[in-house]
Amino acid sequence: MIGTRLAGRYEILERVGGGGMALVYKAHDTLLHRNVAVKVLRQQYVHDEEFVRRFRREAQSAASLSHSNVVSVYDVGQEGETHFIVMEYVEGCNLNDIIKEQAPLQVDRAVHIATQICDALGSAHANGIIHRDIKPHNILIGKNGRIKVTDFGIARAATSSSITQTGSVIGSVHYFSPEHAKGVSAGEKSDLYSLGIVLYQMLTGKLPFLGESPISVALKHLQEDVEEPRAVNPMIPQSVENIILKAMRKSPEERYSTAGEMLRDLETCLSPQRLNEPKWTYSSDGDDEEATRVMPALRVDGQSGAGDELRASADAPVWRNGKYEDPEEEKRSNPWIKPIIWFAVLLVMLGGAWYGVKALQEILIIPEVTVPDVTGWPLEDAKERLEEVGLVVAQPIAEEPSRDVALNHVIRQDKKDPDTAKVNTTIRLVVSTGIEMVTIPPLEGKTKSEAVTALTDLGIPELNIETKEEFDDRPAGEVIEQFPSANDSVDPMTDSVTLKISKGPDTVPMPDLIGKTVDEAEALLEKEGLTLKKENIVEEPAYYPAGKVYEQFPYKPGNPVKPPGEEIMIYVSTGLPDEARVTTYKVTVGPRQEGAESEIRIVVSDAMGDRKEAAKRKVKQQETFSFDVVTSPSKNAVIEVFQDDVKNNHITWTYQQAGEAGGNASSGETAEETQPEHQPEGEQQSDDEITVPGGL
Ligand code: ATP
Ligand code: MG
C-alpha cells in the first residue's frame, strides 16, 4: 500500500494505525497539497456488500459535519477492491495512548477533554448523527492539544455484520450503553453514556466494568453498580463525580437529556461554588431501585467468548421506573387499580369543567363604561385617562399632520362620550404630528415661471412668492437665489418664499459717435448712462472734418458696455495734418448725346474716405463740376465720372501731382479737367488750369 496513489491523488506515505475494520494511513493529497489520513477497509470485509454500502453511507453522512472537535471527512472512494475514506490528518496521538500512559489524569484536563468531546457530540446530534462508538481510540489529540473525535457513525456499519466477530470491535463493549449492549437501537443518550465511561476511565485510570468475556461486560453494564469514581480517586470533586454518575445511569431517561445539557454541566463543574456540591442522586418515587433490580435475560448466540453476539431476548426484563421489571410481574398486579385510576381522572375532569364555566361567566358579563373624550389631550394623558376607566388604546397609534392640534395631541378617537364601551375594548386614537411642512426644492437655474409652478405645486400660494429682479451675468429670467434655501422646511400656509431673478448683464450698447461733435457725442452717451471724461477726449489732426469724432475706443458702435463706462475715449479731428494736399478739382462734362439730358455723378475716393459722392446733377450741355480732393503721402485720390450711371472717366490724382500743382492743406490749388463727350474709360492725368485755392 505504501507508495501507491489512490484515486490518482492520495499518495500513501505511512501507516499510522489500524483497528478492527480498517487500516489508517498518512497520505499526501497531491491536488490540494496537504496531508490527509486515509482509512482503508480491511480486505476481509470488501466482499460483504451490505457492510461496504453502510461504510460508504456513514462516511458520507459524517462528511456533512463541520466542527472544530470533529475530524473532517473529505472524500469517500473505491479503487478496485480498496474502499477508503479520506479525512483530516491529526498529527498527535489518541486518548487511549494517553490513558494507558498517564491515567488518572488531572481533573481539569480530563474535564477539558470531556467538554470538547461533548461539544462535538452536541453538534453531531443536532445534525441527526449518532456516534455509536465513543471510546478513547476514536478520540484524537492534536499537537496543539485540541481534541478531535473521529469515526462518526462508522460503527453502525458493523452492527449487522460479521465484523462483530473480531476481537477489537467487541472491545468496544466496555463503552457500550446498557441499551446498546441489549441490541436496542442506540440514540443520543448512548453516546453520553459512553462519554461518561471515558471520563470515568480518564479520572480513575480503570474501566468501570471489566469481565472475562464481552457478555459478562455487557451484563455488568445492565446490572451492576459502578464503583463510585471518588472511591477510586478521592481527588475527583463531587461535582465531577456527579456528571459521571448522571451520564452513566442505566436508564436513558435518567441521563442528561441532551449533549448540550451535559456540556453546560461540564463547563461549570469546576467553578469553586460547585466543587463541593451535594452528591447527585436520581429522584424516583419508586422503591429502592438498586435493590430490586432483576437480571436481564440475555440470549447468547454462539458458544463462546470473543465470537459472541449480543441480542435482546423477546421477553427480556424492561427498564421502567428506575428498575428492570419482569413483564410477568405486571400481569399479577391488583385488579382494582385500574378502575380507581379512572375514577380519579373523571373527578379531576369534572372539577376542571366547573372551574371553566365560572371563568367563562366572568368573561361574558363585562361592565360597560362611558368612553372619556380625550380629543385635544396630550397622548400620554389620554392613554392614562382611558386606561383608568378600563379601556385599552389600540396599537399602533395612527398619526396625521394637523394645523389645529398640537404635536402629539389627540386629533380624534373612534368612540367618545356619550358612547359607551365594554371594559377592555380598544379605542383608536389619531394623534397629531403637527403642521405638515413642505421641503423647498432647489430652484436656482430654473426660469421664474418654472420655479413659481414648483412652489405652487407644493401648496405655497402665489401670493406668498415674492420675486426681486437684479442685474446678473446669468441669463435674464433665471432664478439666481432663493430664500429659504433648498431642502429647508416651511409651513406652506404661512411662510413666504423670495426668488431673486436675473435681469441679465448690466450693459448698454455703445452709441455710434463717429462724425459727431463732442457735444453731440456727450449727449448720446449720457442718454445711456455713460460718461465721457474730459481727459479721454483726444484732439488731433486727422483726415476727417475738423471738430468731428473720427475714432471711438475701446467700444465700437453696438458693443455692450457697463455704465458708467469709465474707459470710453473719443478722438476728435482738429483738421487735416500738415502733410495733406488739398486740390480744388474741376471737371467739365456734358450729356451722353448732344441735345439730350444726362445725369452726371462724380464719386471721389481720397484720404478723407472712399467713394464719396462729390457732385450729382442733370445737364443738357457741357458744364463744369468743382470739388475738393485730399491726398496724403499714403493715399492718392481717384475720381470717377458717371453719365447716366455709365462710367465715363476714371482719373487718378496722386499726392505727387497735388504737390506739383501746389496744393497742400493750408493752400489748396485747383485742377481742371474737360471731359470729351465720348471719352473712353482710361486713366488720365490732369495738369489743367489751377484757378483758386481750394480747401475744406
Ligand atoms: P476501531 O476499529 O474500533 O475504530 P480504532 O479506532 O483504534 O478501532 P481506527 O479507527 O482504524 O481504529 O484507527 C486506528 C488508529 O489510527 C487510531 O487509533 C488513531 O491513532 C489513528 N488515526 C485514525 N484516524 C486518524 C486521523 N484522522 N489522523 C491521524 N491518525 C488517525
Ligand atoms: Mg477508530
XYZ file of C-alpha atoms and ligand atoms in Angstrom:
728
model
C 0.000 0.000 0.000
C 2.770 2.419 0.965
C 3.916 4.368 -2.082
C 0.723 3.796 -4.053
C -1.590 6.525 -5.219
C -5.335 6.263 -4.556
C -7.881 7.942 -6.811
C -4.977 9.448 -8.723
C -4.277 11.965 -5.993
C -3.722 10.437 -2.496
C -0.136 9.293 -2.179
C 0.100 6.783 0.695
C 3.062 7.719 2.918
C 2.993 5.587 6.061
C 0.713 3.515 8.245
C -0.399 5.249 11.420
C -2.721 2.707 12.947
C -5.289 0.051 12.484
C -8.453 -1.055 14.157
C -10.963 -3.833 13.811
C -12.210 -2.990 10.392
C -9.710 -0.713 8.782
C -6.126 0.398 8.486
C -5.218 4.035 8.724
C -2.503 5.660 6.617
C -0.962 9.059 6.480
C -1.141 10.244 2.857
C -0.468 13.321 0.778
C -3.230 14.878 -1.296
C -1.305 15.926 -4.392
C -4.181 18.048 -5.669
C -4.656 20.238 -2.622
C -1.089 19.874 -1.313
C -1.949 18.794 2.194
C -1.553 15.730 4.364
C -4.628 13.578 4.887
C -5.489 10.374 6.733
C -6.783 7.563 4.522
C -8.765 4.829 6.218
C -8.804 1.695 4.130
C -11.339 -1.052 4.773
C -9.669 -4.330 5.713
C -9.507 -6.831 2.908
C -11.649 -9.440 4.654
C -14.744 -7.176 4.550
C -14.635 -5.912 0.999
C -16.898 -8.724 -0.169
C -19.562 -8.025 2.424
C -21.697 -5.830 0.205
C -24.065 -4.708 2.938
C -21.134 -3.691 5.098
C -19.365 -1.804 2.301
C -22.580 0.048 1.476
C -23.030 1.122 5.083
C -19.339 2.033 5.412
C -19.696 4.449 2.495
C -23.053 5.827 3.581
C -21.988 6.550 7.131
C -18.799 8.197 5.918
C -20.838 10.355 3.605
C -23.139 11.483 6.384
C -20.158 12.209 8.649
C -18.760 14.321 5.821
C -21.596 16.766 6.412
C -20.262 17.545 9.900
C -18.132 20.600 10.357
C -16.933 21.239 13.885
C -13.585 22.132 15.379
C -13.698 18.996 17.558
C -14.687 16.605 14.795
C -12.234 15.067 12.318
C -13.411 16.350 8.930
C -14.223 13.742 6.297
C -13.037 14.932 2.872
C -13.760 12.127 0.473
C -15.053 8.573 0.183
C -13.853 6.377 -2.638
C -13.152 2.985 -4.077
C -10.378 1.796 -6.309
C -10.764 -1.818 -7.350
C -11.297 -3.682 -4.104
C -9.904 -0.871 -1.981
C -12.618 1.089 -0.177
C -11.374 4.149 1.588
C -12.323 7.271 3.462
C -10.127 10.351 3.226
C -10.123 12.608 6.249
C -8.305 15.352 8.061
C -4.931 14.159 9.306
C -4.474 14.764 13.025
C -0.842 14.792 13.963
C -0.613 13.619 17.566
C -1.928 10.634 19.426
C -5.179 9.087 20.563
C -6.747 9.291 24.009
C -6.276 5.569 24.588
C -2.488 6.025 24.464
C -2.736 8.939 26.903
C -4.897 6.958 29.339
C -2.568 3.976 29.155
C 0.442 6.142 29.905
C -0.852 8.857 32.188
C -4.172 7.959 33.848
C -5.518 9.048 36.226
C -5.398 12.422 34.503
C -5.590 15.801 36.220
C -9.234 16.614 36.873
C -9.246 19.849 34.897
C -7.526 18.166 31.959
C -9.982 15.292 31.917
C -12.926 17.688 32.181
C -11.472 19.805 29.396
C -11.174 16.737 27.134
C -14.696 15.559 28.013
C -16.041 19.043 27.351
C -14.661 19.042 23.805
C -15.983 15.532 23.113
C -19.377 16.602 24.427
C -19.328 19.701 22.224
C -18.587 17.517 19.180
C -21.434 15.170 20.136
C -23.838 18.084 20.526
C -23.034 19.267 17.020
C -23.381 15.770 15.534
C -26.645 15.079 17.340
C -28.036 18.368 16.083
C -27.309 17.034 12.587
C -29.002 13.724 13.341
C -25.763 11.768 13.544
C -25.134 9.390 16.477
C -21.533 8.329 17.005
C -22.266 4.843 18.455
C -18.642 4.092 19.193
C -17.321 6.713 21.595
C -14.121 5.268 23.039
C -10.637 6.629 23.693
C -9.281 5.112 20.424
C -11.623 7.355 18.468
C -10.587 10.490 20.350
C -7.540 12.029 18.686
C -5.433 14.688 20.348
C -3.641 17.068 18.047
C -0.194 18.522 18.727
C -1.914 21.729 19.868
C -3.923 19.762 22.440
C -7.173 20.100 20.553
C -9.488 17.111 20.792
C -10.879 15.663 17.570
C -13.490 12.945 17.558
C -13.377 10.547 14.632
C -15.331 7.611 13.197
C -18.768 9.198 13.491
C -21.419 6.634 12.671
C -18.958 4.175 11.245
C -19.684 1.645 13.997
C -23.195 1.399 12.612
C -21.831 -0.220 9.503
C -20.588 -3.042 11.642
C -23.650 -3.796 13.787
C -25.434 -6.137 11.457
C -22.394 -7.799 10.074
C -19.760 -10.304 10.778
C -17.379 -7.600 11.881
C -18.688 -8.049 15.427
C -16.805 -11.299 15.301
C -13.450 -9.556 15.655
C -11.877 -9.008 18.982
C -11.182 -5.320 18.561
C -14.758 -4.315 17.863
C -16.015 -6.459 20.670
C -13.521 -4.500 22.751
C -15.829 -1.514 22.416
C -18.288 -3.249 24.662
C -16.554 -1.609 27.603
C -18.096 1.667 26.436
C -21.479 0.371 25.252
C -24.561 1.674 26.969
C -26.909 -0.933 28.510
C -29.467 -0.402 25.760
C -26.734 -0.734 23.133
C -25.497 -3.897 24.787
C -29.007 -5.286 24.639
C -29.117 -4.626 20.903
C -31.827 -1.984 21.220
C -31.113 0.898 18.888
C -28.627 3.319 20.365
C -29.554 7.011 20.463
C -28.013 10.278 21.558
C -28.059 9.201 25.191
C -25.961 6.118 24.399
C -23.183 8.440 23.242
C -23.486 10.338 26.546
C -23.206 7.059 28.492
C -20.043 6.148 26.589
C -18.633 9.628 27.276
C -19.396 9.058 30.987
C -17.283 5.897 30.829
C -14.442 7.678 29.017
C -14.463 10.384 31.732
C -14.564 7.664 34.418
C -11.600 5.978 32.826
C -9.618 9.210 32.434
C -10.076 10.072 36.104
C -9.747 6.644 37.703
C -7.393 5.010 35.250
C -9.671 1.994 35.052
C -12.741 0.845 33.221
C -15.903 0.661 35.328
C -16.952 -2.741 34.088
C -14.469 -5.469 33.325
C -15.223 -9.100 32.647
C -13.910 -12.338 31.315
C -15.913 -12.063 28.128
C -17.862 -9.408 26.234
C -21.046 -10.967 27.544
C -20.030 -10.579 31.145
C -19.045 -6.946 30.496
C -22.417 -6.314 28.841
C -24.225 -7.878 31.762
C -22.366 -5.654 34.149
C -23.487 -2.591 32.173
C -27.024 -3.799 32.639
C -26.961 -4.883 36.241
C -24.002 -3.879 38.237
C -23.461 -0.775 40.255
C -20.446 1.104 39.176
C -17.746 1.617 41.733
C -18.078 5.289 42.541
C -15.277 7.288 40.953
C -14.449 9.126 44.181
C -13.988 5.805 45.926
C -11.282 5.000 43.375
C -9.783 8.508 43.148
C -10.642 10.829 46.059
C -9.165 13.773 44.096
C -12.293 13.855 41.943
C -14.583 16.711 43.074
C -18.178 15.802 43.888
C -19.431 17.949 41.001
C -17.381 15.927 38.516
C -18.391 12.609 40.025
C -21.996 13.746 39.737
C -21.547 14.202 35.991
C -20.148 10.691 35.605
C -22.930 9.187 37.700
C -25.633 11.014 35.769
C -24.153 10.184 32.363
C -23.767 6.548 33.341
C -27.325 5.987 34.567
C -28.583 2.692 33.307
C -31.894 4.070 32.193
C -31.540 6.528 29.299
C -34.340 8.699 30.776
C -32.301 9.310 33.887
C -29.255 10.542 31.998
C -28.708 14.010 30.606
C -31.443 14.665 28.120
C -29.047 16.222 25.575
C -25.345 16.686 24.976
C -25.947 20.399 25.436
C -27.197 19.808 28.975
C -24.161 17.707 29.806
C -21.879 20.283 28.176
C -23.249 23.044 30.411
C -22.585 20.866 33.447
C -19.042 20.078 32.292
C -18.337 23.740 31.651
C -19.345 24.837 35.136
C -18.450 21.829 37.288
C -15.029 23.183 38.222
C -16.279 26.575 39.384
C -15.402 26.922 43.124
C -19.018 27.159 44.242
C -19.841 23.840 42.549
C -16.836 21.725 43.521
C -18.382 20.525 46.767
C -21.991 20.406 45.750
C -24.106 17.578 47.210
C -23.902 14.157 45.692
C -26.327 13.715 42.812
C -28.994 11.103 43.291
C -31.736 10.233 40.895
C -35.038 11.215 42.442
C -37.501 8.397 41.898
C -40.885 7.732 43.542
C -40.435 4.028 43.394
C -38.743 1.667 45.828
C -35.046 1.325 46.163
C -34.241 0.881 42.552
C -30.858 -0.715 43.023
C -32.102 -3.313 45.460
C -34.980 -4.535 43.381
C -33.158 -4.906 40.110
C -33.928 -8.047 38.217
C -31.379 -9.710 35.993
C -31.983 -9.189 32.294
C -32.299 -12.271 30.217
C -29.673 -12.154 27.533
C -29.727 -14.763 24.853
C -26.311 -15.820 23.802
C -25.929 -16.839 20.196
C -22.902 -18.922 19.530
C -20.899 -20.797 22.057
C -18.047 -18.879 23.444
C -16.072 -15.704 24.315
C -14.884 -13.282 21.687
C -17.117 -14.520 18.893
C -20.356 -13.864 20.716
C -23.069 -11.529 19.507
C -25.297 -9.698 21.894
C -29.032 -9.500 21.263
C -32.025 -8.719 23.494
C -34.317 -11.663 24.015
C -38.047 -11.235 23.352
C -39.007 -11.495 26.998
C -36.099 -9.512 28.375
C -36.838 -7.505 31.500
C -37.842 -3.937 30.762
C -36.223 -0.860 32.328
C -39.072 1.070 33.926
C -39.410 3.371 36.935
C -35.763 3.076 37.844
C -35.522 -0.723 37.701
C -35.654 -3.662 35.368
C -39.136 -5.116 35.602
C -40.355 -8.543 34.727
C -43.306 -8.280 32.319
C -44.920 -11.267 34.094
C -44.931 -9.283 37.327
C -47.278 -6.717 35.797
C -49.846 -9.367 34.889
C -50.100 -10.431 38.529
C -50.878 -6.949 39.964
C -54.087 -5.796 41.765
C -57.257 -5.846 39.512
C -58.778 -2.779 41.355
C -56.019 -0.386 40.472
C -57.272 0.494 37.002
C -60.924 1.406 37.987
C -59.649 3.549 40.856
C -57.378 5.482 38.485
C -60.206 6.005 36.029
C -62.482 7.295 38.772
C -59.857 9.778 39.934
C -59.353 11.016 36.389
C -63.101 11.554 35.995
C -63.249 13.611 39.205
C -60.407 15.844 38.024
C -62.133 16.408 34.680
C -65.450 17.373 36.311
C -63.688 19.810 38.611
C -61.925 21.388 35.606
C -65.202 21.804 33.728
C -66.867 23.551 36.690
C -63.946 25.967 37.002
C -64.116 26.661 33.234
C -67.813 27.586 33.348
C -67.199 30.040 36.199
C -64.355 31.673 34.294
C -66.485 31.927 31.152
C -69.251 33.668 33.083
C -66.778 36.264 34.270
C -65.693 36.885 30.701
C -69.203 37.168 29.318
C -70.626 39.567 31.904
C -68.435 42.608 31.312
C -69.287 46.068 32.697
C -69.760 48.993 30.274
C -68.167 52.412 30.770
C -68.603 55.798 29.103
C -65.622 56.468 26.815
C -63.959 59.683 28.034
C -63.485 62.408 25.400
C -59.726 62.890 25.170
C -59.559 64.871 21.915
C -57.027 67.674 22.187
C -55.292 65.907 25.109
C -51.582 65.067 25.097
C -51.273 61.398 24.096
C -49.818 60.208 27.401
C -52.610 61.844 29.430
C -55.214 60.478 27.020
C -53.868 56.932 27.399
C -53.812 57.230 31.162
C -57.398 58.516 31.247
C -58.711 55.706 29.012
C -56.850 53.035 30.941
C -58.184 54.467 34.191
C -61.737 53.529 33.153
C -60.602 50.123 31.895
C -60.259 50.812 28.169
C -57.281 49.936 26.013
C -55.614 52.195 23.449
C -55.277 50.407 20.089
C -51.710 49.975 18.862
C -50.108 51.198 16.719
C -51.498 54.660 17.202
C -52.362 56.392 13.913
C -50.679 59.730 13.173
C -51.744 62.620 10.999
C -50.480 66.156 10.394
C -52.698 68.879 11.775
C -52.750 72.668 11.709
C -55.105 72.985 14.643
C -53.985 70.252 17.028
C -50.516 70.488 18.569
C -47.871 67.840 18.048
C -48.553 64.561 19.978
C -52.049 65.605 20.971
C -55.142 63.570 20.136
C -56.966 64.753 16.995
C -59.864 62.305 17.231
C -60.972 58.975 18.654
C -63.299 56.329 17.232
C -65.629 56.410 20.264
C -66.172 59.148 22.804
C -68.677 60.407 25.361
C -71.640 59.822 25.137
C -70.537 56.481 23.557
C -70.085 53.587 25.943
C -67.907 50.520 25.577
C -67.256 47.293 27.451
C -64.232 47.304 29.733
C -61.082 46.222 27.830
C -62.453 47.499 24.496
C -59.717 49.027 22.340
C -60.184 52.683 21.434
C -58.486 54.007 18.291
C -56.782 57.366 18.597
C -55.374 59.595 15.882
C -52.502 61.743 17.116
C -51.171 64.944 15.553
C -47.716 65.080 14.006
C -48.055 68.884 13.990
C -48.149 71.125 10.959
C -47.259 69.382 7.711
C -44.188 71.182 6.496
C -43.003 71.064 2.910
C -39.438 70.917 1.699
C -38.341 73.674 -0.637
C -36.763 72.219 -3.773
C -33.608 73.639 -5.361
C -34.806 76.397 -7.702
C -31.609 78.139 -8.824
C -31.099 77.855 -12.563
C -34.809 77.390 -13.237
C -36.807 80.048 -15.038
C -39.033 82.246 -12.953
C -42.195 80.502 -14.178
C -40.782 77.003 -13.573
C -39.830 77.983 -10.025
C -43.226 79.505 -9.274
C -45.011 76.392 -10.596
C -42.803 74.135 -8.458
C -43.709 76.160 -5.375
C -47.424 76.386 -6.046
C -47.448 72.620 -6.648
C -46.227 72.244 -3.043
C -49.236 74.207 -1.852
C -47.493 77.555 -1.399
C -49.923 80.236 -2.595
C -48.606 82.537 -5.334
C -49.265 85.471 -3.033
C -46.553 84.177 -0.734
C -43.974 84.003 -3.531
C -42.024 87.249 -3.901
C -39.665 87.946 -6.769
C -36.859 90.528 -6.971
C -35.053 91.353 -10.195
C -31.357 92.083 -10.293
C -28.630 92.513 -12.905
C -26.589 89.362 -13.175
C -24.308 87.718 -15.658
C -26.703 84.746 -15.809
C -29.404 84.882 -18.494
C -32.327 87.194 -17.870
C -35.338 85.466 -16.261
C -33.294 82.808 -14.436
C -33.594 82.278 -10.645
C -30.253 83.296 -9.145
C -31.006 82.992 -5.443
C -33.777 81.593 -3.229
C -34.899 82.162 0.368
C -35.331 79.816 2.182
C -32.651 77.629 0.699
C -33.210 74.267 -0.952
C -34.196 71.440 1.446
C -35.425 73.829 4.157
C -38.850 73.018 5.555
C -41.540 75.649 5.514
C -45.122 75.910 6.545
C -46.780 76.370 3.143
C -49.651 78.295 4.591
C -47.730 80.970 6.447
C -44.133 81.109 5.240
C -43.232 83.111 2.162
C -40.559 82.390 -0.402
C -38.415 85.003 -2.129
C -36.817 84.425 -5.515
C -34.086 86.621 -6.954
C -34.404 86.712 -10.734
C -31.639 87.772 -13.100
C -32.237 90.849 -15.253
C -29.345 89.757 -17.354
C -25.996 91.543 -17.526
C -25.964 95.277 -16.618
C -24.728 96.728 -20.006
C -25.890 99.156 -22.716
C -24.982 99.169 -26.412
C -22.242 101.690 -27.247
C -23.700 104.582 -29.347
C -22.168 105.395 -32.743
C -20.138 108.557 -32.100
C -18.253 108.770 -35.419
C -18.905 112.034 -37.250
C -20.482 113.600 -34.166
C -19.254 116.751 -32.466
C -18.020 116.412 -28.866
C -21.289 117.890 -27.572
C -23.399 115.536 -29.655
C -21.277 112.558 -28.529
C -21.609 113.522 -24.876
C -25.381 113.835 -25.181
C -25.667 110.376 -26.790
C -23.508 108.764 -24.080
C -25.388 110.461 -21.269
C -28.643 109.045 -22.580
C -27.265 105.511 -21.956
C -25.945 106.341 -18.501
C -22.393 106.542 -19.802
C -19.987 109.345 -19.018
C -17.080 110.710 -21.035
C -14.164 112.046 -19.063
C -12.548 115.257 -20.339
C -9.124 113.596 -20.291
C -10.490 110.899 -22.552
C -11.248 113.338 -25.400
C -8.206 113.296 -27.656
C -7.994 116.159 -30.235
C -5.608 115.502 -33.125
C -5.179 116.420 -36.811
C -6.808 113.751 -38.966
C -8.093 113.183 -42.456
C -11.527 113.902 -41.140
C -13.683 117.061 -40.899
C -12.435 119.255 -38.071
C -14.403 119.185 -34.802
C -15.891 115.739 -35.529
C -15.244 112.408 -33.806
C -13.292 110.132 -36.132
C -12.497 107.272 -33.714
C -14.101 105.765 -30.569
C -12.183 103.436 -28.263
C -12.328 100.713 -26.939
C -16.026 100.152 -27.707
C -17.167 100.091 -31.319
C -20.764 101.083 -32.028
C -23.116 98.402 -30.679
C -20.567 96.829 -28.306
C -22.025 96.139 -24.787
C -20.651 98.500 -22.190
C -21.316 98.542 -18.477
C -22.283 102.054 -17.255
C -20.757 104.411 -16.424
C -18.098 103.220 -18.881
C -15.051 104.817 -17.245
C -12.723 103.911 -20.084
C -14.594 105.356 -23.099
C -12.265 107.504 -25.283
C -13.010 109.544 -28.388
C -10.655 111.042 -30.967
C -11.729 114.399 -32.427
C -10.233 115.811 -35.573
C -8.593 119.251 -35.376
C -8.347 119.431 -39.179
C -6.053 117.965 -41.767
C -2.449 117.178 -40.921
C 0.165 119.482 -42.442
C 1.263 116.863 -44.931
C -2.236 116.699 -46.511
C -2.599 118.143 -50.010
C -5.954 119.617 -50.988
C -6.789 120.384 -54.590
C -9.979 122.004 -55.917
C -10.641 119.793 -58.906
C -12.768 120.934 -61.813
C -14.329 118.519 -64.255
C -16.221 119.740 -67.343
C -18.685 117.195 -68.687
C -21.753 117.198 -70.978
C -24.692 114.806 -71.731
C -24.038 111.412 -73.296
C -25.744 112.581 -76.538
C -25.763 116.078 -77.691
C -29.078 117.800 -77.186
C -30.243 115.140 -74.737
C -30.145 115.348 -70.964
C -27.854 113.212 -68.778
C -27.401 112.784 -65.046
C -23.791 113.453 -64.134
C -22.442 111.877 -60.885
C -18.893 112.335 -59.604
C -17.567 109.858 -56.956
C -14.288 110.588 -55.146
C -12.126 108.198 -53.116
C -9.328 110.079 -51.308
C -7.581 110.413 -47.969
C -10.822 111.598 -46.403
C -12.691 108.451 -47.320
C -13.750 106.158 -50.110
C -16.491 106.512 -52.728
C -17.897 109.827 -51.529
C -20.382 111.436 -53.925
C -18.770 114.771 -54.740
C -21.443 116.032 -57.196
C -24.665 114.963 -58.898
C -26.876 116.927 -61.281
C -28.548 116.804 -64.684
C -27.008 118.589 -67.665
C -28.128 119.292 -71.259
C -24.805 120.755 -72.318
C -21.232 120.855 -71.147
C -20.928 122.090 -67.547
C -18.057 122.343 -65.073
C -18.213 120.483 -61.742
C -15.880 121.719 -58.981
C -14.936 119.801 -55.770
C -12.057 119.271 -53.341
C -9.835 116.187 -53.286
C -7.411 115.423 -50.436
C -4.343 113.307 -50.885
C -1.889 112.067 -48.321
C 1.574 110.509 -48.665
C -0.101 107.132 -48.419
C -3.244 107.745 -50.348
C -3.885 109.156 -53.850
C -7.312 110.284 -54.972
C -9.478 108.509 -57.540
C -12.221 110.481 -59.327
C -14.928 108.565 -61.161
C -17.311 110.375 -63.555
C -20.660 108.718 -64.437
C -23.086 109.778 -67.235
C -26.487 108.195 -66.574
C -24.721 105.611 -64.351
C -22.304 104.714 -67.152
C -18.742 105.326 -66.133
C -17.369 107.986 -68.403
C -13.977 108.557 -66.841
C -11.704 107.394 -64.118
C -8.943 109.808 -63.041
C -6.168 109.173 -60.551
C -4.866 112.269 -58.806
C -1.659 111.478 -56.994
C -0.172 113.064 -53.876
C 2.775 113.974 -56.092
C 0.574 115.692 -58.707
C -1.129 117.558 -55.944
C 2.282 118.687 -54.726
C 3.308 119.790 -58.207
C 0.019 121.666 -58.518
C 0.981 123.409 -55.244
C -1.951 122.074 -53.269
C -1.458 121.455 -49.562
C -3.556 121.537 -46.526
C -3.045 125.191 -45.970
C -3.014 126.373 -49.579
C -5.014 124.134 -51.835
C -4.750 124.645 -55.594
C -7.299 123.905 -58.313
C -7.024 121.366 -61.099
C -9.424 121.358 -64.015
C -10.398 118.665 -66.459
C -12.631 118.879 -69.502
C -14.303 115.637 -70.324
C -14.818 114.687 -74.004
C -18.329 113.666 -74.892
C -17.411 110.066 -75.656
C -14.203 109.723 -73.765
C -13.236 106.050 -73.392
C -12.618 104.789 -69.913
C -8.975 105.075 -69.020
C -6.523 106.822 -66.885
C -5.839 110.474 -67.453
C -3.633 112.782 -65.585
C -4.786 116.303 -65.118
C -2.449 119.215 -65.357
C -5.252 121.651 -66.244
C -5.537 125.209 -65.080
C -5.312 125.828 -61.424
C -7.532 128.736 -60.562
C -8.419 129.422 -56.989
C -7.150 127.894 -53.815
C -9.316 125.041 -52.633
C -9.858 123.994 -49.071
C -12.234 122.149 -46.926
P -11.928 0.705 15.628
O -11.580 -0.182 14.515
O -12.761 0.125 16.644
O -12.421 2.030 15.117
P -9.627 2.198 16.221
O -10.370 3.445 16.345
O -8.451 2.024 17.091
O -10.573 0.999 16.380
P -9.135 3.032 13.580
O -10.327 3.873 13.629
O -8.904 2.268 12.344
O -9.112 2.053 14.758
O -7.890 3.943 13.867
C -6.622 3.425 14.099
C -5.697 4.498 14.627
O -5.319 5.360 13.584
C -6.335 5.431 15.642
O -6.305 4.917 16.904
C -5.504 6.652 15.506
O -4.385 6.619 16.329
C -5.105 6.618 14.058
N -5.967 7.534 13.294
C -7.240 7.349 12.931
N -7.737 8.389 12.249
C -6.740 9.291 12.181
C -6.600 10.591 11.620
N -7.620 11.182 11.007
N -5.451 11.265 11.748
C -4.407 10.668 12.410
N -4.471 9.444 12.949
C -5.603 8.751 12.855
Mg -11.446 4.465 15.098
